Amino acid sequence: MATGITETDVWAAADALLLEGARPTIERVRQKIGRGSPNTVSPHLETWFRALGARIKDPGAFSAAPEIPDPIAQAASHFWEAALAAARSEQVQAYQQRWEELAKEGESFASQAEQLEQREAQLLNRERDLQEGLKVATAQLAAAEDRLQAAEERLQAAEAQLRQRDKTLAAAQDTLADARAANQALLAEADLARDKHTHALTAQDARHAAHERRWLNELDAERSAVKRLQARLDDLQATSLQQADQQRLALAAAQEQQRAAEQDARLLRAQALSDARQHQTEAAAHGQALQAAQSREADLAARLAASSAQCDELLAQLKSKDAQFNDLAQRLLADQAPPRHHDATP
């Protein structure tokens, strides 16, 4: 507050302005006094306006001095009333304008508050949507991991079946080798018997004239030996045929296992490809696992091809063995044919 400005100074300056016919304002009061700040003059001027009505009711409050002529006193009264009405009108307009500004500010604040509430609701909805999307994505990722793990387990089972099939084929190959060795021994024994029989026939022809009975006895013994040899050969051939049938059954079982393994591999490959297409964008981190599964499938296919080649080779060997058996049977039948005898010389 400026030093020296009192309520009395402000009231006196306002009264003087009103008597001069001027409307008292903060700036005019300051100019009338010659000093003072608006913040100091404004509250005293407000007090002067509030007390102005009661002072107007007092006839002597603004009465002119006795020495003032009556026309001047009337003019002063008229100017006072005009100034009072103007001040009231200005104050009402100021209040009305301020009220309108406050109303507009309130409407603006209400609109901003409503916008903020809508924005907050949108953010809450967006947050809920993001949380739901995150839950769905997490569930889908877990399902993809489970399917990949199941595919790996099926691949491992297929590999175990292939290893078992390899063992079965190895056992079949061992059995075939044993049968081949037995056949070779049988052929050697048959050749030896044929040589022996030929030698015996040659000796019989040389001694036929003098030893017809002995030759006939030896021939009968030889025929018995041939029959025993034929029976043994038949037994061996039956055993070999039975082993060949077992090998064929083992080969058929191995081929069936091979087809089952190939079907499982195709199903696994189709399932892996379907899972990869479905979760390509959501499970990119499992690409390495899928590549490893495809690599194992390629290795499985190579091993299946190798097994097929082994099966073909085994079939060829069985066919060769059947041909050897047929040849051996024909040779034995030829050996069993009765030889031509010359009449004994008397």
PDB file of C-alpha atoms in Angstrom, residues 121-303:
ATOM      1  CA  ALA A 121     -12.408 -44.550 -20.482  1.00  0.00           C
ATOM      2  CA  GLN A 122     -10.840 -45.131 -23.919  1.00  0.00           C
ATOM      3  CA  LEU A 123      -7.453 -45.721 -22.309  1.00  0.00           C
ATOM      4  CA  LEU A 124      -8.992 -48.197 -19.855  1.00  0.00           C
ATOM      5  CA  ASN A 125     -10.736 -50.046 -22.687  1.00  0.00           C
ATOM      6  CA  ARG A 126      -7.514 -50.070 -24.706  1.00  0.00           C
ATOM      7  CA  GLU A 127      -5.604 -51.419 -21.719  1.00  0.00           C
ATOM      8  CA  ARG A 128      -8.187 -54.207 -21.217  1.00  0.00           C
ATOM      9  CA  ASP A 129      -8.024 -55.072 -24.943  1.00  0.00           C
ATOM     10  CA  LEU A 130      -4.225 -55.209 -24.818  1.00  0.00           C
ATOM     11  CA  GLN A 131      -4.326 -57.452 -21.750  1.00  0.00           C
ATOM     12  CA  GLU A 132      -6.824 -59.801 -23.428  1.00  0.00           C
ATOM     13  CA  GLY A 133      -4.687 -59.863 -26.602  1.00  0.00           C
ATOM     14  CA  LEU A 134      -1.614 -60.625 -24.517  1.00  0.00           C
ATOM     15  CA  LYS A 135      -3.427 -63.503 -22.785  1.00  0.00           C
ATOM     16  CA  VAL A 136      -4.588 -64.932 -26.132  1.00  0.00           C
ATOM     17  CA  ALA A 137      -1.095 -64.611 -27.645  1.00  0.00           C
ATOM     18  CA  THR A 138       0.433 -66.294 -24.576  1.00  0.00           C
ATOM     19  CA  ALA A 139      -2.056 -69.175 -24.801  1.00  0.00           C
ATOM     20  CA  GLN A 140      -1.430 -69.612 -28.528  1.00  0.00           C
ATOM     21  CA  LEU A 141       2.341 -69.637 -27.958  1.00  0.00           C
ATOM     22  CA  ALA A 142       1.991 -72.275 -25.232  1.00  0.00           C
ATOM     23  CA  ALA A 143      -0.216 -74.398 -27.535  1.00  0.00           C
ATOM     24  CA  ALA A 144       2.353 -74.078 -30.342  1.00  0.00           C
ATOM     25  CA  GLU A 145       5.128 -75.192 -27.982  1.00  0.00           C
ATOM     26  CA  ASP A 146       3.022 -78.210 -26.890  1.00  0.00           C
ATOM     27  CA  ARG A 147       2.366 -79.216 -30.503  1.00  0.00           C
ATOM     28  CA  LEU A 148       6.054 -78.906 -31.387  1.00  0.00           C
ATOM     29  CA  GLN A 149       7.001 -81.018 -28.382  1.00  0.00           C
ATOM     30  CA  ALA A 150       4.440 -83.672 -29.407  1.00  0.00           C
ATOM     31  CA  ALA A 151       5.855 -83.654 -32.947  1.00  0.00           C
ATOM     32  CA  GLU A 152       9.370 -84.157 -31.586  1.00  0.00           C
ATOM     33  CA  GLU A 153       8.129 -87.065 -29.451  1.00  0.00           C
ATOM     34  CA  ARG A 154       6.475 -88.683 -32.493  1.00  0.00           C
ATOM     35  CA  LEU A 155       9.695 -88.237 -34.476  1.00  0.00           C
ATOM     36  CA  GLN A 156      11.672 -89.888 -31.701  1.00  0.00           C
ATOM     37  CA  ALA A 157       9.189 -92.802 -31.684  1.00  0.00           C
ATOM     38  CA  ALA A 158       9.568 -93.145 -35.464  1.00  0.00           C
ATOM     39  CA  GLU A 159      13.351 -93.163 -35.118  1.00  0.00           C
ATOM     40  CA  ALA A 160      13.066 -95.895 -32.461  1.00  0.00           C
ATOM     41  CA  GLN A 161      10.905 -97.942 -34.845  1.00  0.00           C
ATOM     42  CA  LEU A 162      13.498 -97.482 -37.573  1.00  0.00           C
ATOM     43  CA  ARG A 163      16.267 -98.645 -35.257  1.00  0.00           C
ATOM     44  CA  GLN A 164      14.193-101.721 -34.359  1.00  0.00           C
ATOM     45  CA  ARG A 165      13.586-102.391 -38.066  1.00  0.00           C
ATOM     46  CA  ASP A 166      17.339-102.106 -38.708  1.00  0.00           C
ATOM     47  CA  LYS A 167      17.962-104.690 -36.023  1.00  0.00           C
ATOM     48  CA  THR A 168      15.332-106.979 -37.576  1.00  0.00           C
ATOM     49  CA  LEU A 169      16.925-106.614 -41.019  1.00  0.00           C
ATOM     50  CA  ALA A 170      20.368-107.330 -39.562  1.00  0.00           C
ATOM     51  CA  ALA A 171      19.024-110.491 -37.929  1.00  0.00           C
ATOM     52  CA  ALA A 172      17.399-111.502 -41.238  1.00  0.00           C
ATOM     53  CA  GLN A 173      20.692-110.944 -43.037  1.00  0.00           C
ATOM     54  CA  ASP A 174      22.487-113.099 -40.472  1.00  0.00           C
ATOM     55  CA  THR A 175      19.882-115.852 -40.925  1.00  0.00           C
ATOM     56  CA  LEU A 176      20.252-115.605 -44.698  1.00  0.00           C
ATOM     57  CA  ALA A 177      24.028-115.909 -44.406  1.00  0.00           C
ATOM     58  CA  ASP A 178      23.604-119.023 -42.266  1.00  0.00           C
ATOM     59  CA  ALA A 179      21.199-120.488 -44.800  1.00  0.00           C
ATOM     60  CA  ARG A 180      23.603-119.713 -47.638  1.00  0.00           C
ATOM     61  CA  ALA A 181      26.423-121.438 -45.764  1.00  0.00           C
ATOM     62  CA  ALA A 182      24.194-124.462 -45.147  1.00  0.00           C
ATOM     63  CA  ASN A 183      23.259-124.560 -48.819  1.00  0.00           C
ATOM     64  CA  GLN A 184      26.905-124.446 -49.845  1.00  0.00           C
ATOM     65  CA  ALA A 185      27.703-127.305 -47.469  1.00  0.00           C
ATOM     66  CA  LEU A 186      24.757-129.228 -48.881  1.00  0.00           C
ATOM     67  CA  LEU A 187      25.943-128.647 -52.444  1.00  0.00           C
ATOM     68  CA  ALA A 188      29.449-129.770 -51.523  1.00  0.00           C
ATOM     69  CA  GLU A 189      28.075-132.917 -49.916  1.00  0.00           C
ATOM     70  CA  ALA A 190      25.889-133.591 -52.976  1.00  0.00           C
ATOM     71  CA  ASP A 191      28.873-133.146 -55.295  1.00  0.00           C
ATOM     72  CA  LEU A 192      30.897-135.523 -53.159  1.00  0.00           C
ATOM     73  CA  ALA A 193      28.109-138.069 -53.192  1.00  0.00           C
ATOM     74  CA  ARG A 194      27.750-137.761 -56.964  1.00  0.00           C
ATOM     75  CA  ASP A 195      31.485-138.255 -57.447  1.00  0.00           C
ATOM     76  CA  LYS A 196      31.400-141.250 -55.181  1.00  0.00           C
ATOM     77  CA  HIS A 197      28.436-142.670 -57.026  1.00  0.00           C
ATOM     78  CA  THR A 198      30.129-142.158 -60.398  1.00  0.00           C
ATOM     79  CA  HIS A 199      33.290-143.866 -59.180  1.00  0.00           C
ATOM     80  CA  ALA A 200      31.279-146.757 -57.866  1.00  0.00           C
ATOM     81  CA  LEU A 201      29.438-147.142 -61.172  1.00  0.00           C
ATOM     82  CA  THR A 202      32.744-147.114 -63.077  1.00  0.00           C
ATOM     83  CA  ALA A 203      34.151-149.807 -60.808  1.00  0.00           C
ATOM     84  CA  GLN A 204      30.995-151.856 -61.222  1.00  0.00           C
ATOM     85  CA  ASP A 205      31.184-151.685 -65.005  1.00  0.00           C
ATOM     86  CA  ALA A 206      34.838-152.896 -64.877  1.00  0.00           C
ATOM     87  CA  ARG A 207      33.978-155.807 -62.647  1.00  0.00           C
ATOM     88  CA  HIS A 208      30.523-156.508 -64.052  1.00  0.00           C
ATOM     89  CA  ALA A 209      31.329-159.770 -65.805  1.00  0.00           C
ATOM     90  CA  ALA A 210      32.825-161.484 -62.784  1.00  0.00           C
ATOM     91  CA  HIS A 211      31.076-159.769 -59.986  1.00  0.00           C
ATOM     92  CA  GLU A 212      27.449-159.202 -61.170  1.00  0.00           C
ATOM     93  CA  ARG A 213      25.923-160.108 -57.840  1.00  0.00           C
ATOM     94  CA  ARG A 214      28.424-158.064 -55.941  1.00  0.00           C
ATOM     95  CA  TRP A 215      27.826-155.166 -58.329  1.00  0.00           C
ATOM     96  CA  LEU A 216      24.076-155.475 -57.828  1.00  0.00           C
ATOM     97  CA  ASN A 217      24.535-155.501 -54.048  1.00  0.00           C
ATOM     98  CA  GLU A 218      26.814-152.490 -54.192  1.00  0.00           C
ATOM     99  CA  LEU A 219      24.337-150.789 -56.533  1.00  0.00           C
ATOM    100  CA  ASP A 220      21.548-151.406 -54.068  1.00  0.00           C
ATOM    101  CA  ALA A 221      23.706-150.077 -51.254  1.00  0.00           C
ATOM    102  CA  GLU A 222      24.570-147.085 -53.325  1.00  0.00           C
ATOM    103  CA  ARG A 223      20.935-146.475 -54.120  1.00  0.00           C
ATOM    104  CA  SER A 224      20.134-146.695 -50.428  1.00  0.00           C
ATOM    105  CA  ALA A 225      22.854-144.189 -49.715  1.00  0.00           C
ATOM    106  CA  VAL A 226      21.476-141.945 -52.441  1.00  0.00           C
ATOM    107  CA  LYS A 227      17.991-142.281 -50.956  1.00  0.00           C
ATOM    108  CA  ARG A 228      19.313-141.408 -47.528  1.00  0.00           C
ATOM    109  CA  LEU A 229      21.184-138.501 -49.054  1.00  0.00           C
ATOM    110  CA  GLN A 230      18.039-137.452 -50.922  1.00  0.00           C
ATOM    111  CA  ALA A 231      16.029-137.665 -47.713  1.00  0.00           C
ATOM    112  CA  ARG A 232      18.615-135.593 -45.920  1.00  0.00           C
ATOM    113  CA  LEU A 233      18.667-133.176 -48.806  1.00  0.00           C
ATOM    114  CA  ASP A 234      14.880-132.966 -48.685  1.00  0.00           C
ATOM    115  CA  ASP A 235      15.032-132.313 -44.962  1.00  0.00           C
ATOM    116  CA  LEU A 236      17.649-129.646 -45.468  1.00  0.00           C
ATOM    117  CA  GLN A 237      15.679-128.154 -48.329  1.00  0.00           C
ATOM    118  CA  ALA A 238      12.500-128.127 -46.215  1.00  0.00           C
ATOM    119  CA  THR A 239      14.417-126.495 -43.397  1.00  0.00           C
ATOM    120  CA  SER A 240      15.908-124.007 -45.787  1.00  0.00           C
ATOM    121  CA  LEU A 241      12.503-123.321 -47.316  1.00  0.00           C
ATOM    122  CA  GLN A 242      11.053-122.842 -43.835  1.00  0.00           C
ATOM    123  CA  GLN A 243      13.873-120.439 -42.995  1.00  0.00           C
ATOM    124  CA  ALA A 244      13.274-118.668 -46.300  1.00  0.00           C
ATOM    125  CA  ASP A 245       9.558-118.392 -45.442  1.00  0.00           C
ATOM    126  CA  GLN A 246      10.479-116.970 -42.056  1.00  0.00           C
ATOM    127  CA  GLN A 247      12.822-114.549 -43.752  1.00  0.00           C
ATOM    128  CA  ARG A 248      10.080-113.572 -46.184  1.00  0.00           C
ATOM    129  CA  LEU A 249       7.709-113.007 -43.252  1.00  0.00           C
ATOM    130  CA  ALA A 250      10.397-110.960 -41.491  1.00  0.00           C
ATOM    131  CA  LEU A 251      10.962-109.042 -44.708  1.00  0.00           C
ATOM    132  CA  ALA A 252       7.206-108.432 -45.078  1.00  0.00           C
ATOM    133  CA  ALA A 253       7.038-107.285 -41.461  1.00  0.00           C
ATOM    134  CA  ALA A 254      10.033-105.009 -42.052  1.00  0.00           C
ATOM    135  CA  GLN A 255       8.381-103.621 -45.190  1.00  0.00           C
ATOM    136  CA  GLU A 256       5.148-103.071 -43.244  1.00  0.00           C
ATOM    137  CA  GLN A 257       7.119-101.269 -40.522  1.00  0.00           C
ATOM    138  CA  GLN A 258       8.819 -99.265 -43.244  1.00  0.00           C
ATOM    139  CA  ARG A 259       5.471 -98.264 -44.752  1.00  0.00           C
ATOM    140  CA  ALA A 260       4.132 -97.391 -41.287  1.00  0.00           C
ATOM    141  CA  ALA A 261       7.257 -95.333 -40.584  1.00  0.00           C
ATOM    142  CA  GLU A 262       6.910 -93.588 -43.955  1.00  0.00           C
ATOM    143  CA  GLN A 263       3.251 -92.839 -43.241  1.00  0.00           C
ATOM    144  CA  ASP A 264       4.141 -91.531 -39.765  1.00  0.00           C
ATOM    145  CA  ALA A 265       6.892 -89.418 -41.305  1.00  0.00           C
ATOM    146  CA  ARG A 266       4.452 -88.006 -43.887  1.00  0.00           C
ATOM    147  CA  LEU A 267       1.876 -87.277 -41.157  1.00  0.00           C
ATOM    148  CA  LEU A 268       4.539 -85.661 -38.996  1.00  0.00           C
ATOM    149  CA  ARG A 269       5.788 -83.614 -41.927  1.00  0.00           C
ATOM    150  CA  ALA A 270       2.227 -82.491 -42.783  1.00  0.00           C
ATOM    151  CA  GLN A 271       1.493 -81.676 -39.148  1.00  0.00           C
ATOM    152  CA  ALA A 272       4.758 -79.753 -38.768  1.00  0.00           C
ATOM    153  CA  LEU A 273       4.120 -77.805 -41.967  1.00  0.00           C
ATOM    154  CA  SER A 274       0.533 -77.003 -40.870  1.00  0.00           C
ATOM    155  CA  ASP A 275       1.719 -75.811 -37.458  1.00  0.00           C
ATOM    156  CA  ALA A 276       4.477 -73.749 -39.077  1.00  0.00           C
ATOM    157  CA  ARG A 277       1.998 -72.036 -41.429  1.00  0.00           C
ATOM    158  CA  GLN A 278      -0.517 -71.371 -38.657  1.00  0.00           C
ATOM    159  CA  HIS A 279       1.952 -69.913 -36.175  1.00  0.00           C
ATOM    160  CA  GLN A 280       4.493 -68.390 -38.547  1.00  0.00           C
ATOM    161  CA  THR A 281       3.916 -64.855 -37.260  1.00  0.00           C
ATOM    162  CA  GLU A 282       3.360 -65.773 -33.594  1.00  0.00           C
ATOM    163  CA  ALA A 283       6.047 -68.468 -33.113  1.00  0.00           C
ATOM    164  CA  ALA A 284       9.026 -67.245 -35.104  1.00  0.00           C
ATOM    165  CA  ALA A 285      11.245 -68.202 -32.167  1.00  0.00           C
ATOM    166  CA  HIS A 286      10.507 -71.900 -32.854  1.00  0.00           C
ATOM    167  CA  GLY A 287      11.870 -71.798 -36.408  1.00  0.00           C
ATOM    168  CA  GLN A 288      15.099 -73.459 -35.351  1.00  0.00           C
ATOM    169  CA  ALA A 289      13.190 -76.331 -33.751  1.00  0.00           C
ATOM    170  CA  LEU A 290      11.156 -76.814 -36.936  1.00  0.00           C
ATOM    171  CA  GLN A 291      14.329 -76.810 -39.048  1.00  0.00           C
ATOM    172  CA  ALA A 292      15.811 -79.459 -36.749  1.00  0.00           C
ATOM    173  CA  ALA A 293      12.628 -81.551 -37.135  1.00  0.00           C
ATOM    174  CA  GLN A 294      12.827 -81.215 -40.919  1.00  0.00           C
ATOM    175  CA  SER A 295      16.496 -82.232 -40.803  1.00  0.00           C
ATOM    176  CA  ARG A 296      15.595 -85.314 -38.775  1.00  0.00           C
ATOM    177  CA  GLU A 297      12.828 -86.072 -41.270  1.00  0.00           C
ATOM    178  CA  ALA A 298      15.317 -85.808 -44.137  1.00  0.00           C
ATOM    179  CA  ASP A 299      17.676 -88.152 -42.292  1.00  0.00           C
ATOM    180  CA  LEU A 300      14.720 -90.469 -41.658  1.00  0.00           C
ATOM    181  CA  ALA A 301      13.850 -90.438 -45.380  1.00  0.00           C
ATOM    182  CA  ALA A 302      17.477 -91.255 -46.274  1.00  0.00           C
ATOM    183  CA  ARG A 303      17.514 -94.117 -43.837  1.00  0.00           C
TER     184      ARG A 303
END
